[in-house]
Coordinates of C-alpha atoms and ligand atoms in Angstrom, one line a residue:
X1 CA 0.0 0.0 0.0
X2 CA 1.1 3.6 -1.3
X3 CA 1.4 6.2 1.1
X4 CA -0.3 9.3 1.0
X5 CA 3.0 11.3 0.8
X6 CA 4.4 8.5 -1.8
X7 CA 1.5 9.2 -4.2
X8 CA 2.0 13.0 -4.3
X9 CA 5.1 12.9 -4.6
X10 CA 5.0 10.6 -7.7
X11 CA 2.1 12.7 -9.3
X12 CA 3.8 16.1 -8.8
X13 CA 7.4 14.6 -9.9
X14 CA 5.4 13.2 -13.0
X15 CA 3.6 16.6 -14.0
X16 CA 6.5 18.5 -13.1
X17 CA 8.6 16.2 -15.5
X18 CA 6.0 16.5 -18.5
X19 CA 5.7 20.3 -17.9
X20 CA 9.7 20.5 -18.2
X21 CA 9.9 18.3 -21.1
X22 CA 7.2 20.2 -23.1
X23 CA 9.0 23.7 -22.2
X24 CA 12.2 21.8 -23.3
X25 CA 11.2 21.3 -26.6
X26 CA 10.1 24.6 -27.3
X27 CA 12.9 26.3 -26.1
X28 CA 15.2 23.6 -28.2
X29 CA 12.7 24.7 -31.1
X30 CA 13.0 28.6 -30.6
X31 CA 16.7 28.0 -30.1
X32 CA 17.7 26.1 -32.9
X33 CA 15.3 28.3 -35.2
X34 CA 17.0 31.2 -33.8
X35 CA 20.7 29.7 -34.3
X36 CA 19.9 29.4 -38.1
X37 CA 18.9 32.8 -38.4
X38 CA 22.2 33.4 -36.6
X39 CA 24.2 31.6 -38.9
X40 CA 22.7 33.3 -41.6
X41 CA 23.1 36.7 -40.6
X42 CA 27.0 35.9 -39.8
X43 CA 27.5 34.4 -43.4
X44 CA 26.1 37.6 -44.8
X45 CA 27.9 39.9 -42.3
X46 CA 31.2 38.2 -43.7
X47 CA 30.2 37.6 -47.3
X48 CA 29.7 41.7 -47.4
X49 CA 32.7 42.7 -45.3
X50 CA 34.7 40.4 -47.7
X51 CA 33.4 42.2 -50.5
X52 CA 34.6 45.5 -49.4
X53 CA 37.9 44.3 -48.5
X54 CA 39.0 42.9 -51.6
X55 CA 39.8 45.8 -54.0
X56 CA 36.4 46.4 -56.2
X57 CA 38.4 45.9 -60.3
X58 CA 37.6 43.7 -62.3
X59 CA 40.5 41.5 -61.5
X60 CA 41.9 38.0 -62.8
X61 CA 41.1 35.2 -60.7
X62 CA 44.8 35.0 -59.6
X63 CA 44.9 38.5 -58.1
X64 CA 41.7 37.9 -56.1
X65 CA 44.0 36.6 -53.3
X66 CA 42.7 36.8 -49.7
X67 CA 45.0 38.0 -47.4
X68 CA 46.3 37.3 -44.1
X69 CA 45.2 40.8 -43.0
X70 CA 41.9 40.4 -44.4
X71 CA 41.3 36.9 -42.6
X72 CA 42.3 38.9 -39.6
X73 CA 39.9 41.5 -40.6
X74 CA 37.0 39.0 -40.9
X75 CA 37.9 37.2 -37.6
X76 CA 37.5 34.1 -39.2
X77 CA 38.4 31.9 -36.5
X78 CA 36.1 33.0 -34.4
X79 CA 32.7 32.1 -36.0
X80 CA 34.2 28.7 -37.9
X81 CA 33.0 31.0 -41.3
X82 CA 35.6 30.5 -44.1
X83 CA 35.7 32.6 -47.2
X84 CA 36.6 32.3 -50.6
X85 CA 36.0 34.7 -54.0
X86 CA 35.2 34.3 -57.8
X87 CA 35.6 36.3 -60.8
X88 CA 33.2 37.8 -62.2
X89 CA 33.3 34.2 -64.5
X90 CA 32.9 31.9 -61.7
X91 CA 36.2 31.0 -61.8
X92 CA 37.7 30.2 -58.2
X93 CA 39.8 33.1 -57.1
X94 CA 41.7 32.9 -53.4
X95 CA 39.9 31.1 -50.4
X96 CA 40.7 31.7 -46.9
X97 CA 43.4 28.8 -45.4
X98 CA 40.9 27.3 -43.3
X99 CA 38.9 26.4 -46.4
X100 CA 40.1 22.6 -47.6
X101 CA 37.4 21.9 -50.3
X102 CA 36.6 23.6 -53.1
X103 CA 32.9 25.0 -52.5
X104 CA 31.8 26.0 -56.3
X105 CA 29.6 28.8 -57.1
X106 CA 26.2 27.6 -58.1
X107 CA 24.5 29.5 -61.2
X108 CA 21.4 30.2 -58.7
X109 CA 24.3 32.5 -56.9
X110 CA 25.7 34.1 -60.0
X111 CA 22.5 34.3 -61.8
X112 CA 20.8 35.5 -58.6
X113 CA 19.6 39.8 -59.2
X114 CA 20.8 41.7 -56.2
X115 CA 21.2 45.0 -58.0
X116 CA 22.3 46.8 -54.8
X117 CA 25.3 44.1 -53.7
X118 CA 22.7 41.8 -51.8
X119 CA 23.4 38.4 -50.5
X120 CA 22.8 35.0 -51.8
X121 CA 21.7 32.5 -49.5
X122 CA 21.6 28.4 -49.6
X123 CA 22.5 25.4 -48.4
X124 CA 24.7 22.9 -50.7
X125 CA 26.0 19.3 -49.6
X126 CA 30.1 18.9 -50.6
X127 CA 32.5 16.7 -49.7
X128 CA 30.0 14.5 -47.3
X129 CA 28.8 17.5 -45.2
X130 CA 26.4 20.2 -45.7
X131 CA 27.3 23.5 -45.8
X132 CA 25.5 26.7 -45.6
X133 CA 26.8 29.3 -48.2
X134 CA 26.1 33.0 -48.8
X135 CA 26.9 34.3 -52.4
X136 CA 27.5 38.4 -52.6
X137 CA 27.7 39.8 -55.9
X138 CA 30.2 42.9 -55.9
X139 CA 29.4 45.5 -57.8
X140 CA 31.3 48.8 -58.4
X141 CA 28.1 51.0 -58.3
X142 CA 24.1 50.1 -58.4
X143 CA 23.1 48.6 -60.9
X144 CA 26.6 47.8 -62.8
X145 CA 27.8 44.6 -63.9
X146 CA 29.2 42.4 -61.1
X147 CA 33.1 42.5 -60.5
X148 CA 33.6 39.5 -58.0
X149 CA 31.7 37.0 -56.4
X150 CA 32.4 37.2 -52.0
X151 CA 31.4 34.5 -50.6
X152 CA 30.7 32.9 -46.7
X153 CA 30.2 29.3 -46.2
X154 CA 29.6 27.5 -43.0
X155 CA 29.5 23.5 -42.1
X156 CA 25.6 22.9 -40.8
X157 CA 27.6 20.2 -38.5
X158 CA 28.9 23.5 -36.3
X159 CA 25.0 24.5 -35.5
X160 CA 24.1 20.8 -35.1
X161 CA 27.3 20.7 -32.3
X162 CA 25.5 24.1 -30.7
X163 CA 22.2 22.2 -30.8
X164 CA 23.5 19.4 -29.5
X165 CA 25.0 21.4 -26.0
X166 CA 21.9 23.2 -26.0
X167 CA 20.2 20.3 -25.4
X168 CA 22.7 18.9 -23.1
X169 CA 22.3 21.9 -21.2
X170 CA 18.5 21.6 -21.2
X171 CA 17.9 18.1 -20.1
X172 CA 20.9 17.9 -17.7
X173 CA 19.6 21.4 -16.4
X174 CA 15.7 19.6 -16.4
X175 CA 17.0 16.1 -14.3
X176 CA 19.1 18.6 -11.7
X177 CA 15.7 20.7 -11.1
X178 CA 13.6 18.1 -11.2
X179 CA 15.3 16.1 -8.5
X180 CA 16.3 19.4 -6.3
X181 CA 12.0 20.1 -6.7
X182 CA 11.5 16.7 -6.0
X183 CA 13.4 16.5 -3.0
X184 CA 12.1 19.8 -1.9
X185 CA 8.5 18.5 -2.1
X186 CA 9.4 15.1 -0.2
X187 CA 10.5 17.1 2.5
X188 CA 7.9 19.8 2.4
X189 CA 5.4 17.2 2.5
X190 CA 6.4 15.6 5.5
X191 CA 5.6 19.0 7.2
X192 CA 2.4 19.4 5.7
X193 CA 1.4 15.9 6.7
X194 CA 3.1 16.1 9.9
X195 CA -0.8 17.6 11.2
X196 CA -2.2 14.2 9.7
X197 CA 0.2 11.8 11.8
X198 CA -0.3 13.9 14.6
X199 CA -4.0 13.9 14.0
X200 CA -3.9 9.9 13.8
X201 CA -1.3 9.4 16.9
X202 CA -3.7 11.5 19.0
X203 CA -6.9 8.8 17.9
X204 CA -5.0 6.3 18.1
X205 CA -4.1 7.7 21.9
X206 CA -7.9 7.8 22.7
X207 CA -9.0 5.5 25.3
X208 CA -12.5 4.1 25.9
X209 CA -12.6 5.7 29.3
X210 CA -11.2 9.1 27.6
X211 CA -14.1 9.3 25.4
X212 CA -16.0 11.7 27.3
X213 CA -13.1 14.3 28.0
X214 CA -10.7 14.6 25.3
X215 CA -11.2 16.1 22.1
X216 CA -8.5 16.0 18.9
X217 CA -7.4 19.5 18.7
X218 CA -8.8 21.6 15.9
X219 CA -6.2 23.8 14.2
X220 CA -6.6 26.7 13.3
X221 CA -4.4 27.5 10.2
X222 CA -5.7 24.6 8.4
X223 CA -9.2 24.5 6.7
X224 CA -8.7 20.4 5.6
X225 CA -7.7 19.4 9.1
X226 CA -9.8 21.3 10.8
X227 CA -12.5 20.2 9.0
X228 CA -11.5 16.5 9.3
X229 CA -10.3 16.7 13.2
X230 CA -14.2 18.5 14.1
X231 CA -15.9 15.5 12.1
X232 CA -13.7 12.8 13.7
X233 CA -14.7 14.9 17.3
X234 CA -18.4 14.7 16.0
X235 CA -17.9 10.8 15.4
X236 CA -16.3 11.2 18.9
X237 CA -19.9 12.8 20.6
X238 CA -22.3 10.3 19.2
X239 CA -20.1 7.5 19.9
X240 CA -19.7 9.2 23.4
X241 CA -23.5 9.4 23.5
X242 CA -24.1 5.5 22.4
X243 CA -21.5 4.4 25.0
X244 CA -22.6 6.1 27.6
X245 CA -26.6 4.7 26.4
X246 CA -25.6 1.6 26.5
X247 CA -23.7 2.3 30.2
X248 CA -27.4 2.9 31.3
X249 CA -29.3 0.5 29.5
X250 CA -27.5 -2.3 31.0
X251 CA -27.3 -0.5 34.7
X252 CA -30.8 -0.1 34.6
X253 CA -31.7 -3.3 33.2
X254 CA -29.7 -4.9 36.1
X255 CA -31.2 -2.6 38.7
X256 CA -35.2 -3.7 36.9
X257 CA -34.0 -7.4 37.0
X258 CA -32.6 -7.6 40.4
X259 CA -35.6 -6.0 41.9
X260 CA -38.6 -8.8 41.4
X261 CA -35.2 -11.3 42.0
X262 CA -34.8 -10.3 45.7
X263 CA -38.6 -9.7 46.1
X264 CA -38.7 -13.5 44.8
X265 CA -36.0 -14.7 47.1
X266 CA -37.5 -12.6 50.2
X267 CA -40.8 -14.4 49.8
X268 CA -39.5 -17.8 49.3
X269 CA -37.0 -17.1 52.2
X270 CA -39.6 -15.7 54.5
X271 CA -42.3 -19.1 53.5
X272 CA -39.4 -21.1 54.2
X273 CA -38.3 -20.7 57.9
X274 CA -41.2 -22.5 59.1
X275 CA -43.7 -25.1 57.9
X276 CA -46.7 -23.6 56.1
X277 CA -50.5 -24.4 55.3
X278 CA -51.2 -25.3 52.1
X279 CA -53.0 -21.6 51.9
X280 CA -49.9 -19.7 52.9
X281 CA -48.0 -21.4 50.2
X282 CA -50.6 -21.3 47.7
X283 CA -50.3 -17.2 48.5
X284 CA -46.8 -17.2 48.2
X285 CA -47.1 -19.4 44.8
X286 CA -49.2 -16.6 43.5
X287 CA -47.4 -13.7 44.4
X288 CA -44.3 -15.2 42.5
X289 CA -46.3 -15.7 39.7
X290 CA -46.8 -12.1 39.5
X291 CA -43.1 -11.5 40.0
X292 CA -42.2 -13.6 37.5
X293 CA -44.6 -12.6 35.0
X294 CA -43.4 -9.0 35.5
X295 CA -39.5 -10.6 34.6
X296 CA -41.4 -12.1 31.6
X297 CA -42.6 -8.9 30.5
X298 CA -39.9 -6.7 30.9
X299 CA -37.1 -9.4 29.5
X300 CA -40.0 -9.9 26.6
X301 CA -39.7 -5.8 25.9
X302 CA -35.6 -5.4 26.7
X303 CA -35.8 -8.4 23.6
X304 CA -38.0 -6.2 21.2
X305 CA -36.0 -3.6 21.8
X306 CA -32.7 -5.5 21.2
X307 CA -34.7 -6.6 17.8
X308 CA -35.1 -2.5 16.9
X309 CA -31.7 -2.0 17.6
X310 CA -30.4 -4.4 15.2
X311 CA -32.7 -2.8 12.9
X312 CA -34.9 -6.2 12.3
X313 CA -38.0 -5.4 14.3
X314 CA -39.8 -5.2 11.0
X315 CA -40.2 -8.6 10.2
X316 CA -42.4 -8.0 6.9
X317 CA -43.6 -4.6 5.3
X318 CA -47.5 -5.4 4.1
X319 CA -50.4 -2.8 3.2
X320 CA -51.6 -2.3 6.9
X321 CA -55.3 -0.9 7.8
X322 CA -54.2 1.3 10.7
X323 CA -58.5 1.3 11.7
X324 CA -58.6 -2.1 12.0
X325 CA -55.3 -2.4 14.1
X326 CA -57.0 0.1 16.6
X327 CA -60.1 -1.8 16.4
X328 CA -57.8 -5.6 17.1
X329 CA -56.2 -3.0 20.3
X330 CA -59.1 -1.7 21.6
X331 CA -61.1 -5.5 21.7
X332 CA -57.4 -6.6 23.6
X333 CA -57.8 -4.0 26.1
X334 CA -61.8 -4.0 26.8
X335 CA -61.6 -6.3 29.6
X336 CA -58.4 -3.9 31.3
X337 CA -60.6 -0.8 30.7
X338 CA -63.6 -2.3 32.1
X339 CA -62.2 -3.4 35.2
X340 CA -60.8 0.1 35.7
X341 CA -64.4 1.4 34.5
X342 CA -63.2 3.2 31.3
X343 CA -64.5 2.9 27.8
X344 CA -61.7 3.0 25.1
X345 CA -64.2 5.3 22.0
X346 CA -62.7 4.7 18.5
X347 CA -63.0 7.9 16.0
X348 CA -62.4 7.7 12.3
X349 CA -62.3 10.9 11.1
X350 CA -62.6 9.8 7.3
X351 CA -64.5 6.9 5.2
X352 CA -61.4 6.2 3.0
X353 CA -59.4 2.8 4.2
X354 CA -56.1 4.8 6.0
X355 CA -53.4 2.3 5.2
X356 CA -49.3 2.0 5.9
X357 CA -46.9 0.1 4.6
X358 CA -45.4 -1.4 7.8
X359 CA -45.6 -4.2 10.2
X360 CA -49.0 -5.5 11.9
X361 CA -47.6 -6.9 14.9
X362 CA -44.8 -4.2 15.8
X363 CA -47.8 -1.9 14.9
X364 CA -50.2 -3.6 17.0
X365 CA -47.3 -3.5 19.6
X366 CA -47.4 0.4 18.9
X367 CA -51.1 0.9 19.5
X368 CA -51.2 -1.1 22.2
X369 CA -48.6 0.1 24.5
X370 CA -50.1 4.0 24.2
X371 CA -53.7 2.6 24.7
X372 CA -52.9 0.2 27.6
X373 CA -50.7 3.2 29.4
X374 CA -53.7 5.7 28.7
X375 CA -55.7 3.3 30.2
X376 CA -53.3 2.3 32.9
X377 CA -52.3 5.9 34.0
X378 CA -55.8 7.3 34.0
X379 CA -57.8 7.4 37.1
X380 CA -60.9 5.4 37.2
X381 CA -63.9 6.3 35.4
X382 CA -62.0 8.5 32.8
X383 CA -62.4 8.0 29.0
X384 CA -59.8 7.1 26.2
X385 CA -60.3 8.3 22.8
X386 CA -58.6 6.6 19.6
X387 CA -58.8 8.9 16.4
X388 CA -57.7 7.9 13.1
X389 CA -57.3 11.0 10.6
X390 CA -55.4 11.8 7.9
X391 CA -53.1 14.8 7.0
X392 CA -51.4 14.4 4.0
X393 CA -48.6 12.9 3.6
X394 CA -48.9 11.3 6.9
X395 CA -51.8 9.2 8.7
X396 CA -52.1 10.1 12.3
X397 CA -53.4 8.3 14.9
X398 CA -54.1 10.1 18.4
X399 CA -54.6 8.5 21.8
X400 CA -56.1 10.9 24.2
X401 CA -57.1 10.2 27.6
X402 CA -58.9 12.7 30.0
X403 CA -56.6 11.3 33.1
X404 CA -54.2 12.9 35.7
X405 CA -52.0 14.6 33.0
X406 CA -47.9 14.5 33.2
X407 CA -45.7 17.4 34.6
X408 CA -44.0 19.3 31.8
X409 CA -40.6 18.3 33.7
X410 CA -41.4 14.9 32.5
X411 CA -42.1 15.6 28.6
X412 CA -38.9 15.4 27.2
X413 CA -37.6 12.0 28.6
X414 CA -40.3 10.4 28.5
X415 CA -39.3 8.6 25.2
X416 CA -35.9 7.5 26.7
X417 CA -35.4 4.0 28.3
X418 CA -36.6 3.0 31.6
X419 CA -37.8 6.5 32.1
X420 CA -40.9 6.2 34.3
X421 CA -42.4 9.5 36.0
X422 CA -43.6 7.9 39.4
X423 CA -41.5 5.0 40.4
X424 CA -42.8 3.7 43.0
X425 CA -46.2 3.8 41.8
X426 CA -45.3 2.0 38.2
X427 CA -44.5 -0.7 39.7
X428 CA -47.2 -1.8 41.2
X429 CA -49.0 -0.7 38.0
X430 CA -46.3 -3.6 36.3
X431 CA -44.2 -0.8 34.2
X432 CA -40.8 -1.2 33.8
X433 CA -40.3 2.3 31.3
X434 CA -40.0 0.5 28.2
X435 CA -43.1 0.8 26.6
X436 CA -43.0 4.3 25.2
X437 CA -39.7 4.1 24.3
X438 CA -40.3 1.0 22.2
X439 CA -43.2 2.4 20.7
X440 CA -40.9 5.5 19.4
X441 CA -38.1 2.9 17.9
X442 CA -41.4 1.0 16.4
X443 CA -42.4 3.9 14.6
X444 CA -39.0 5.6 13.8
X445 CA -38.3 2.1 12.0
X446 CA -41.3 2.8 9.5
X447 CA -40.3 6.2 8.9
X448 CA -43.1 8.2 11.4
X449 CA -42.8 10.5 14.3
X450 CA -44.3 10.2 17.7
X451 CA -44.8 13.0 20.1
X452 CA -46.7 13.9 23.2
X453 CA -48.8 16.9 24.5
X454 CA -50.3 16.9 28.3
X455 CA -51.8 19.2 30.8
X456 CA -51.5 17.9 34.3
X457 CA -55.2 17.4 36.0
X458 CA -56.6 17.4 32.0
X459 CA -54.9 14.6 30.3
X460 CA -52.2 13.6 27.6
X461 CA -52.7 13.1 24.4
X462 CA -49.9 10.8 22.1
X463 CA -49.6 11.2 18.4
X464 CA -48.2 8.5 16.4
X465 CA -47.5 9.7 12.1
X466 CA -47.0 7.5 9.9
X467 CA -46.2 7.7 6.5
X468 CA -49.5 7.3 4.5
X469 CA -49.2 4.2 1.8
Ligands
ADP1 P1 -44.1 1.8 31.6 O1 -43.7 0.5 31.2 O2 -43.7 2.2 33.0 O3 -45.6 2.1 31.3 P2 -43.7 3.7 29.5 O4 -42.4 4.0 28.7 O5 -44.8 3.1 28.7 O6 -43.3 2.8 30.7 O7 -44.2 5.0 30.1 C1 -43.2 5.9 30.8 C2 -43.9 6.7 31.9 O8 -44.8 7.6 31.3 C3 -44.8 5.9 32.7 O9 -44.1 5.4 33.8 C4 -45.9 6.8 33.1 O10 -45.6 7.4 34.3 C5 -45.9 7.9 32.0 N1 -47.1 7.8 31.1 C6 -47.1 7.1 30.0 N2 -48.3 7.3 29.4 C7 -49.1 8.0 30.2 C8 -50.4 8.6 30.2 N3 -51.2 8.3 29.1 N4 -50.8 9.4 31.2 C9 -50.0 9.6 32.2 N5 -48.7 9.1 32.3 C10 -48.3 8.4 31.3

């Protein structure tokens, strides 16, 4: 596996390598372009100052000697340029001593119209090279006949050598610069990832029990570290939140369990020290049996929740009629509300068939708990309304009882688990806090909303939404 560092470094040395190659090329272009023209405007340079030098008769090709002087003159050495003349014939007249072939004079130079003493330009192959040659036609005056051909010549081969170290220079010069950049950027990049590794030292330094306290630090001068330190502390909070969730759930569950334990065990302990009547065990028997129907329940609900949590509570999504799910609750719960003297009224607000797509039985479940605590929670003799409506996009369904109401202190954890607003009293009444806050998982899981509104001495009313099918 590449590293982070490893992989920039390879992209930038790779685009910084293309870049340089591209900018190498032109500049060998420009350059060799450039050169030529060079060498052209040397060969002329000479080719006239030649033509001035020699003495402007009409001389035999003998007498049209070049000089030692004149060499001088021309600084022949200096440019690799040799010279040589012609009559006014095209016969060969001197040539300068660094000249060893004979370089003729093409009848495109003598027959070329440069009225004013112009130069002749081309490039001719002798002897195995190629060789760049400028022709000047002297003339005494404008216009006249010509008196001697002057003329440059130059091997290409010297510009190809100058070329040639050009590009030396350039792709030597390119490898040096790349490496030095290269180099620079390795290191560079070790500082700029430095925040990283120090960033992944300090999570990797997080301990369970430090979740709650410590924070990565968030610099400052750093807008993509900063950003990805916060979201790594945001991870941190929820998974600060779920721990210490979980820290209660199983505290609390404990503390629910132990409680109808030792109340078991007291009993049993208590009918135990001395022999009994039939009777007194028989009472004991029964009271157990509440005790451990109450375990049954609340292991039964501490399972459904488990099932929510693992996110398979919905077993099977079907086209459910929410009024006939009330109806199947309400029939459940008439023998419960007629002990405590309540009817349970069922209100549909509309004729349509109000369907979800969800669940029966963790619906049911849903229904159930908020009409069994409505009923539950509500003194004697109060009522308990179930009403079905609809308000697009979402099918509501309210349970509203006229009972003892809950203190707005209450309101907001009522939803959370094991939360129950009279201890003491739920007990006896066989809660254990569970049952709204399975209801809300319920309905979270098929996308809905539950909330609650209540008025202590007037009643509490739940409302359960759920997405309309
Ligand atoms: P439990 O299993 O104790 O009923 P719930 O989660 O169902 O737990 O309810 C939590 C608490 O909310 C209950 O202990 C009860 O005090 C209160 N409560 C729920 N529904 C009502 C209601 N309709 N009227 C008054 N109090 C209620």
């Amino acid at each position: 596996m590449k590293s982070l560092r490893a992989r920039l470094l390879i992209s930038f040395t790779a685009l910084l390598a293309a870049a340089l190659t591209v900018f190498g090329v032109i500049v060998w272009l420009v350059a060799r372009e450039a050169m030529s023209r060079d060498m052209d405007d040397v060969l002329r340079g000479k080719a006239l100052l030649l033509g001035r030098l020699a003495p402007p008769l009409p001389l035999p090709a003998r007498r049209l000697l070049i000089e030692p002087w004149m060499e001088q003159e021309l600084q022949l050495q200096e440019h690799q340029v040799a010279v040589q003349m012609f009559t006014a014939d095209g016969n060969l007249g001197g040539k300068s001593s660094n000249l060893r072939i004979d370089m003729p004079l093409t009848e495109t130079a003598r027959h070329s119209y440069h009225p004013a003493g112009g130069v002749e330009l081309e490039t001719l192959a002798v002897g195995g090279r190629e060789w760049r040659v400028a022709t000047h036609p002297r003339r005494e005056r404008w216009g006249e006949p010509v008196v001697f051909y002057a003329q440059a010549v130059m091997p290409l081969d010297a510009l190809d050598a100058r070329g040639y170290r050009l590009l030396v220079w350039l792709v030597g010069g390119g490898a040096v610069m790349l490496c030095a950049v290269a180099a620079t950027a390795w290191f560079l990049s070790r500082q700029w990832l430095r925040s990283i590794s120090s960033l992944e030292e300090a999570a990797r330094g997080l301990s369970t029990s430090e979740l709650g306290i410590r924070r990565l630090f968030v610099p400052s001068d750093d807008a993509e570290l900063a950003a990805l330190a916060s979201s790594f502390n945001h991870l941190l909070d929820r998974l600060e939140t779920a721990h210490t969730t979980q820290q209660r759930f199983t505290a609390d569950a404990s503390h629910e369990l132990r409680t109808p334990l030792t109340v078991l065990r007291g009993e049993i302990e208590v009918a135990l020290r001395k022999p009994r009547t039939t009777e007194e065990y028989r009472e004991v028997l029964v009271s157990n049996k509440e005790e451990i129907e109450r375990l049954s329940r609340l292991t039964e609900n501490m399972l459904a929740l488990a099932h929510v949590d693992v996110g398979d509570a919905i077993t099977q999504r079907e086209l459910v009629n929410v009024s006939e799910v009330c109806s199947t609750v309400i029939n459940r719960l008439q023998n419960l509300a007629a002990e405590r003297q309540m009817i349970i009224q069922h209100e549909d607000t509309t004729t349509e068939p109000l369907s979800v797509n969800g669940d029966r039985v963790a619906l049911e479940r849903v229904i159930f708990n908020l009409v069994e605590n409505a009923v539950r929670y509500s003194p004697t003799g109060e009522n308990v309304t179930v009403r079905v409506s609809k308000t697009t996009p979402w099918i509501e369904i309210q349970i509203i009882d006229t009972g003892g109401g809950i203190a707005p202190e209450h309101l907001p954890h009522l939803f959370e688990r094991f939360y129950r607003v009279d201890k003491a009293r739920s007990r006896t009444h066989g809660g254990s806090g569970l049952g709204l806050s399975i209801v809300k998982a319920l309905v979270e899981a098929h996308g809905g909303s539950v909330s609650v509104s209540s008025e202590v001495g007037h009643g509490s009313t739940f409302t359960v939404r759920l997405p309309a099918a």
